[in-house]
């Protein structure tokens, strides 16, 4: 069984060019994204303390994302780049969260499925960054590792949802959200940022 879906809209090559043209800004945004991903995993733990089946994996994911943050920060320090003082709102995440239904059960499902899609988009974009990096094997290898790690996370959240919801319901909603994500990605202005 597949635990994630193919993204419906491939990232445009212009996005990679924009990122490579201002890599310091991209690193600052990337660091924020990893820190927020860790916080998001831990916020599931805080919000759903009775969902004991998924708590160990959520904690593990939170730790992994925090390690990613640590690693991005190390790459930044090496280049004399500081963390951004002002953290701009992420229009992509905001638009996705607006798709969440409001009743508690469906909200839980939607949050898990969106987490999966966000991870899949991250994996796709880290692959593009990895492929675009030249003359820096260490950085290239770093984005390669992140690409595989986020692809793994893309599956974890769907598996979590399958603990609580039947397969048909999970994949029907995952399809809907995945379609919507593709439209959102295509509507956003390109920035030297992950989204
Ligand atoms: Fe990550
Ligand atoms: Fe991740």
PDB file of C-alpha atoms and ligand atoms in Angstrom:
ATOM      1  CA  UNK A   1       0.000   0.000   0.000  1.00  0.00           C
ATOM      2  CA  UNK A   2       1.172   3.514  -0.753  1.00  0.00           C
ATOM      3  CA  UNK A   3       1.150   5.810   2.240  1.00  0.00           C
ATOM      4  CA  UNK A   4       1.439   9.025   0.305  1.00  0.00           C
ATOM      5  CA  UNK A   5       0.283  10.323  -3.062  1.00  0.00           C
ATOM      6  CA  UNK A   6       2.173  11.836  -5.949  1.00  0.00           C
ATOM      7  CA  UNK A   7       1.968  15.620  -5.785  1.00  0.00           C
ATOM      8  CA  UNK A   8      -0.488  16.998  -8.322  1.00  0.00           C
ATOM      9  CA  UNK A   9       1.648  19.981  -9.359  1.00  0.00           C
ATOM     10  CA  UNK A  10       5.382  19.725  -9.902  1.00  0.00           C
ATOM     11  CA  UNK A  11       7.445  22.649  -8.658  1.00  0.00           C
ATOM     12  CA  UNK A  12       8.442  24.937 -11.512  1.00  0.00           C
ATOM     13  CA  UNK A  13      12.158  25.238 -12.407  1.00  0.00           C
ATOM     14  CA  UNK A  14      11.889  28.995 -11.714  1.00  0.00           C
ATOM     15  CA  UNK A  15      11.499  28.186  -8.037  1.00  0.00           C
ATOM     16  CA  UNK A  16      14.906  26.447  -7.877  1.00  0.00           C
ATOM     17  CA  UNK A  17      16.505  29.324  -9.755  1.00  0.00           C
ATOM     18  CA  UNK A  18      15.009  31.803  -7.276  1.00  0.00           C
ATOM     19  CA  UNK A  19      16.341  29.748  -4.339  1.00  0.00           C
ATOM     20  CA  UNK A  20      19.838  29.375  -5.799  1.00  0.00           C
ATOM     21  CA  UNK A  21      19.979  33.119  -6.510  1.00  0.00           C
ATOM     22  CA  UNK A  22      19.579  33.904  -2.791  1.00  0.00           C
ATOM     23  CA  UNK A  23      20.712  30.862  -0.865  1.00  0.00           C
ATOM     24  CA  UNK A  24      21.277  32.714   2.460  1.00  0.00           C
ATOM     25  CA  UNK A  25      17.575  33.701   2.544  1.00  0.00           C
ATOM     26  CA  UNK A  26      16.589  30.178   1.619  1.00  0.00           C
ATOM     27  CA  UNK A  27      18.663  28.763   4.494  1.00  0.00           C
ATOM     28  CA  UNK A  28      17.040  31.182   6.939  1.00  0.00           C
ATOM     29  CA  UNK A  29      13.575  30.127   5.814  1.00  0.00           C
ATOM     30  CA  UNK A  30      14.528  26.465   5.735  1.00  0.00           C
ATOM     31  CA  UNK A  31      15.746  26.634   9.347  1.00  0.00           C
ATOM     32  CA  UNK A  32      12.415  28.163  10.398  1.00  0.00           C
ATOM     33  CA  UNK A  33      10.522  25.431   8.561  1.00  0.00           C
ATOM     34  CA  UNK A  34      12.412  22.662  10.368  1.00  0.00           C
ATOM     35  CA  UNK A  35      11.852  24.297  13.755  1.00  0.00           C
ATOM     36  CA  UNK A  36       8.147  24.675  12.970  1.00  0.00           C
ATOM     37  CA  UNK A  37       7.922  21.063  11.771  1.00  0.00           C
ATOM     38  CA  UNK A  38       9.321  19.933  15.110  1.00  0.00           C
ATOM     39  CA  UNK A  39       6.869  22.156  16.972  1.00  0.00           C
ATOM     40  CA  UNK A  40       4.014  20.813  14.854  1.00  0.00           C
ATOM     41  CA  UNK A  41       4.822  17.193  15.697  1.00  0.00           C
ATOM     42  CA  UNK A  42       4.945  18.088  19.371  1.00  0.00           C
ATOM     43  CA  UNK A  43       1.720  20.075  19.147  1.00  0.00           C
ATOM     44  CA  UNK A  44      -0.045  16.870  18.021  1.00  0.00           C
ATOM     45  CA  UNK A  45       1.268  15.257  21.224  1.00  0.00           C
ATOM     46  CA  UNK A  46      -0.039  18.148  23.299  1.00  0.00           C
ATOM     47  CA  UNK A  47      -3.428  18.270  21.558  1.00  0.00           C
ATOM     48  CA  UNK A  48      -4.099  14.540  21.411  1.00  0.00           C
ATOM     49  CA  UNK A  49      -2.613  12.999  24.568  1.00  0.00           C
ATOM     50  CA  UNK A  50      -5.071  10.090  24.363  1.00  0.00           C
ATOM     51  CA  UNK A  51      -3.909   9.007  20.871  1.00  0.00           C
ATOM     52  CA  UNK A  52      -1.309   6.757  22.448  1.00  0.00           C
ATOM     53  CA  UNK A  53      -0.760   4.681  19.292  1.00  0.00           C
ATOM     54  CA  UNK A  54       0.941   7.560  17.515  1.00  0.00           C
ATOM     55  CA  UNK A  55       2.684   9.435  20.322  1.00  0.00           C
ATOM     56  CA  UNK A  56       6.046   7.586  20.172  1.00  0.00           C
ATOM     57  CA  UNK A  57       6.353   8.230  16.436  1.00  0.00           C
ATOM     58  CA  UNK A  58       5.292  11.857  16.840  1.00  0.00           C
ATOM     59  CA  UNK A  59       8.010  12.383  19.450  1.00  0.00           C
ATOM     60  CA  UNK A  60      10.532  10.695  17.171  1.00  0.00           C
ATOM     61  CA  UNK A  61       9.492  12.948  14.284  1.00  0.00           C
ATOM     62  CA  UNK A  62       9.714  16.018  16.535  1.00  0.00           C
ATOM     63  CA  UNK A  63      13.270  15.024  17.492  1.00  0.00           C
ATOM     64  CA  UNK A  64      14.262  14.376  13.862  1.00  0.00           C
ATOM     65  CA  UNK A  65      12.923  17.757  12.746  1.00  0.00           C
ATOM     66  CA  UNK A  66      14.773  19.479  15.573  1.00  0.00           C
ATOM     67  CA  UNK A  67      17.947  17.713  14.441  1.00  0.00           C
ATOM     68  CA  UNK A  68      17.296  19.008  10.932  1.00  0.00           C
ATOM     69  CA  UNK A  69      17.015  22.497  12.425  1.00  0.00           C
ATOM     70  CA  UNK A  70      20.313  21.968  14.240  1.00  0.00           C
ATOM     71  CA  UNK A  71      21.970  20.822  11.002  1.00  0.00           C
ATOM     72  CA  UNK A  72      20.636  23.717   8.915  1.00  0.00           C
ATOM     73  CA  UNK A  73      21.775  26.114  11.614  1.00  0.00           C
ATOM     74  CA  UNK A  74      25.269  24.593  11.501  1.00  0.00           C
ATOM     75  CA  UNK A  75      25.402  25.173   7.734  1.00  0.00           C
ATOM     76  CA  UNK A  76      24.282  28.761   8.343  1.00  0.00           C
ATOM     77  CA  UNK A  77      26.890  29.431  11.039  1.00  0.00           C
ATOM     78  CA  UNK A  78      29.591  28.114   8.745  1.00  0.00           C
ATOM     79  CA  UNK A  79      28.530  30.715   6.194  1.00  0.00           C
ATOM     80  CA  UNK A  80      28.137  33.554   8.701  1.00  0.00           C
ATOM     81  CA  UNK A  81      24.356  33.635   8.310  1.00  0.00           C
ATOM     82  CA  UNK A  82      22.131  34.343  11.296  1.00  0.00           C
ATOM     83  CA  UNK A  83      18.592  33.190  11.915  1.00  0.00           C
ATOM     84  CA  UNK A  84      15.985  35.601  10.571  1.00  0.00           C
ATOM     85  CA  UNK A  85      14.858  38.154  13.111  1.00  0.00           C
ATOM     86  CA  UNK A  86      11.399  38.494  11.642  1.00  0.00           C
ATOM     87  CA  UNK A  87       9.740  35.276  10.687  1.00  0.00           C
ATOM     88  CA  UNK A  88       7.486  36.026   7.751  1.00  0.00           C
ATOM     89  CA  UNK A  89       4.165  34.271   7.650  1.00  0.00           C
ATOM     90  CA  UNK A  90       4.257  31.187   5.441  1.00  0.00           C
ATOM     91  CA  UNK A  91       1.431  31.744   2.920  1.00  0.00           C
ATOM     92  CA  UNK A  92       1.543  28.102   1.838  1.00  0.00           C
ATOM     93  CA  UNK A  93       1.019  26.706   5.333  1.00  0.00           C
ATOM     94  CA  UNK A  94      -1.634  29.320   6.048  1.00  0.00           C
ATOM     95  CA  UNK A  95      -3.600  28.400   2.923  1.00  0.00           C
ATOM     96  CA  UNK A  96      -3.336  24.692   3.717  1.00  0.00           C
ATOM     97  CA  UNK A  97      -4.504  25.096   7.294  1.00  0.00           C
ATOM     98  CA  UNK A  98      -7.532  26.988   5.992  1.00  0.00           C
ATOM     99  CA  UNK A  99      -8.603  23.735   4.338  1.00  0.00           C
ATOM    100  CA  UNK A 100      -8.956  21.978   7.704  1.00  0.00           C
ATOM    101  CA  UNK A 101     -12.472  21.178   8.739  1.00  0.00           C
ATOM    102  CA  UNK A 102     -13.504  22.483  12.137  1.00  0.00           C
ATOM    103  CA  UNK A 103     -15.131  19.569  13.942  1.00  0.00           C
ATOM    104  CA  UNK A 104     -12.573  17.830  16.159  1.00  0.00           C
ATOM    105  CA  UNK A 105     -12.510  14.403  14.474  1.00  0.00           C
ATOM    106  CA  UNK A 106     -12.233  15.642  10.902  1.00  0.00           C
ATOM    107  CA  UNK A 107      -9.810  18.307  12.011  1.00  0.00           C
ATOM    108  CA  UNK A 108      -7.555  15.603  13.441  1.00  0.00           C
ATOM    109  CA  UNK A 109      -7.680  13.698  10.143  1.00  0.00           C
ATOM    110  CA  UNK A 110      -7.067  16.812   8.049  1.00  0.00           C
ATOM    111  CA  UNK A 111      -4.100  17.906  10.163  1.00  0.00           C
ATOM    112  CA  UNK A 112      -2.455  14.499   9.784  1.00  0.00           C
ATOM    113  CA  UNK A 113      -3.034  14.362   6.031  1.00  0.00           C
ATOM    114  CA  UNK A 114      -1.814  17.915   5.515  1.00  0.00           C
ATOM    115  CA  UNK A 115       1.312  17.063   7.495  1.00  0.00           C
ATOM    116  CA  UNK A 116       1.916  14.219   5.045  1.00  0.00           C
ATOM    117  CA  UNK A 117       1.460  16.462   2.012  1.00  0.00           C
ATOM    118  CA  UNK A 118       3.711  19.186   3.454  1.00  0.00           C
ATOM    119  CA  UNK A 119       6.411  16.553   4.003  1.00  0.00           C
ATOM    120  CA  UNK A 120       6.032  15.271   0.423  1.00  0.00           C
ATOM    121  CA  UNK A 121       6.386  18.800  -0.954  1.00  0.00           C
ATOM    122  CA  UNK A 122       9.452  19.291   1.256  1.00  0.00           C
ATOM    123  CA  UNK A 123      10.964  16.073  -0.091  1.00  0.00           C
ATOM    124  CA  UNK A 124      10.314  17.167  -3.691  1.00  0.00           C
ATOM    125  CA  UNK A 125      11.895  20.565  -3.130  1.00  0.00           C
ATOM    126  CA  UNK A 126      14.924  19.272  -1.232  1.00  0.00           C
ATOM    127  CA  UNK A 127      15.535  16.934  -4.156  1.00  0.00           C
ATOM    128  CA  UNK A 128      15.463  19.921  -6.528  1.00  0.00           C
ATOM    129  CA  UNK A 129      17.837  21.877  -4.292  1.00  0.00           C
ATOM    130  CA  UNK A 130      20.136  18.850  -3.986  1.00  0.00           C
ATOM    131  CA  UNK A 131      20.251  18.476  -7.768  1.00  0.00           C
ATOM    132  CA  UNK A 132      20.954  22.178  -8.271  1.00  0.00           C
ATOM    133  CA  UNK A 133      23.886  22.416  -5.848  1.00  0.00           C
ATOM    134  CA  UNK A 134      27.260  22.436  -7.578  1.00  0.00           C
ATOM    135  CA  UNK A 135      30.751  22.552  -6.109  1.00  0.00           C
ATOM    136  CA  UNK A 136      29.681  21.791  -2.550  1.00  0.00           C
ATOM    137  CA  UNK A 137      29.525  18.066  -1.941  1.00  0.00           C
ATOM    138  CA  UNK A 138      28.806  18.424   1.766  1.00  0.00           C
ATOM    139  CA  UNK A 139      25.774  20.645   1.193  1.00  0.00           C
ATOM    140  CA  UNK A 140      24.577  18.491  -1.684  1.00  0.00           C
ATOM    141  CA  UNK A 141      24.810  15.391   0.484  1.00  0.00           C
ATOM    142  CA  UNK A 142      22.949  17.202   3.284  1.00  0.00           C
ATOM    143  CA  UNK A 143      19.986  18.007   1.010  1.00  0.00           C
ATOM    144  CA  UNK A 144      20.054  14.455  -0.261  1.00  0.00           C
ATOM    145  CA  UNK A 145      19.635  13.152   3.288  1.00  0.00           C
ATOM    146  CA  UNK A 146      16.844  15.630   3.994  1.00  0.00           C
ATOM    147  CA  UNK A 147      15.019  14.645   0.825  1.00  0.00           C
ATOM    148  CA  UNK A 148      14.916  10.986   1.916  1.00  0.00           C
ATOM    149  CA  UNK A 149      14.029  11.858   5.503  1.00  0.00           C
ATOM    150  CA  UNK A 150      11.071  14.068   4.498  1.00  0.00           C
ATOM    151  CA  UNK A 151       9.873  11.453   2.020  1.00  0.00           C
ATOM    152  CA  UNK A 152       9.744   9.007   4.945  1.00  0.00           C
ATOM    153  CA  UNK A 153       7.775  11.527   7.009  1.00  0.00           C
ATOM    154  CA  UNK A 154       5.344  11.815   4.101  1.00  0.00           C
ATOM    155  CA  UNK A 155       4.323   8.216   4.782  1.00  0.00           C
ATOM    156  CA  UNK A 156       4.309   8.321   8.570  1.00  0.00           C
ATOM    157  CA  UNK A 157       1.379  10.707   8.927  1.00  0.00           C
ATOM    158  CA  UNK A 158      -0.891   8.753   6.585  1.00  0.00           C
ATOM    159  CA  UNK A 159      -0.056   5.576   8.510  1.00  0.00           C
ATOM    160  CA  UNK A 160      -0.982   7.409  11.699  1.00  0.00           C
ATOM    161  CA  UNK A 161      -4.350   8.377  10.222  1.00  0.00           C
ATOM    162  CA  UNK A 162      -5.027   4.748   9.293  1.00  0.00           C
ATOM    163  CA  UNK A 163      -4.957   3.876  12.996  1.00  0.00           C
ATOM    164  CA  UNK A 164      -8.164   5.848  13.468  1.00  0.00           C
ATOM    165  CA  UNK A 165      -9.980   6.160  10.135  1.00  0.00           C
ATOM    166  CA  UNK A 166     -10.880   3.671   7.472  1.00  0.00           C
ATOM    167  CA  UNK A 167      -8.786   3.450   4.373  1.00  0.00           C
ATOM    168  CA  UNK A 168     -11.460   4.749   1.997  1.00  0.00           C
ATOM    169  CA  UNK A 169     -12.073   7.844   4.052  1.00  0.00           C
ATOM    170  CA  UNK A 170      -8.345   8.516   4.467  1.00  0.00           C
ATOM    171  CA  UNK A 171      -7.502   8.247   0.766  1.00  0.00           C
ATOM    172  CA  UNK A 172     -10.582  10.145  -0.408  1.00  0.00           C
ATOM    173  CA  UNK A 173      -9.667  13.083   1.790  1.00  0.00           C
ATOM    174  CA  UNK A 174      -5.957  12.785   1.015  1.00  0.00           C
ATOM    175  CA  UNK A 175      -6.815  13.047  -2.673  1.00  0.00           C
ATOM    176  CA  UNK A 176      -8.915  16.157  -2.128  1.00  0.00           C
ATOM    177  CA  UNK A 177      -6.264  17.876  -0.030  1.00  0.00           C
ATOM    178  CA  UNK A 178      -3.535  16.871  -2.441  1.00  0.00           C
ATOM    179  CA  UNK A 179      -5.438  18.419  -5.367  1.00  0.00           C
ATOM    180  CA  UNK A 180      -5.997  21.581  -3.369  1.00  0.00           C
ATOM    181  CA  UNK A 181      -2.315  21.739  -2.411  1.00  0.00           C
ATOM    182  CA  UNK A 182      -1.311  21.645  -6.074  1.00  0.00           C
ATOM    183  CA  UNK A 183      -3.539  24.647  -6.806  1.00  0.00           C
ATOM    184  CA  UNK A 184      -2.150  26.536  -3.816  1.00  0.00           C
ATOM    185  CA  UNK A 185       1.458  25.885  -4.850  1.00  0.00           C
ATOM    186  CA  UNK A 186       0.766  27.142  -8.351  1.00  0.00           C
ATOM    187  CA  UNK A 187      -0.893  30.313  -7.103  1.00  0.00           C
ATOM    188  CA  UNK A 188       1.917  31.427  -4.808  1.00  0.00           C
ATOM    189  CA  UNK A 189       4.532  33.981  -5.646  1.00  0.00           C
ATOM    190  CA  UNK A 190       8.062  32.535  -5.923  1.00  0.00           C
ATOM    191  CA  UNK A 191      10.348  33.373  -3.020  1.00  0.00           C
ATOM    192  CA  UNK A 192      13.817  32.212  -1.952  1.00  0.00           C
ATOM    193  CA  UNK A 193      12.004  30.050   0.601  1.00  0.00           C
ATOM    194  CA  UNK A 194      10.877  26.461   0.919  1.00  0.00           C
ATOM    195  CA  UNK A 195       7.289  27.465   0.096  1.00  0.00           C
TER     196      UNK A 195
HETATM  197 FE1  LIG B   1      12.770  18.109   8.384  1.00  0.00          FE
HETATM  198 FE1  LIG B   2       9.833  16.141   7.955  1.00  0.00          FE
END
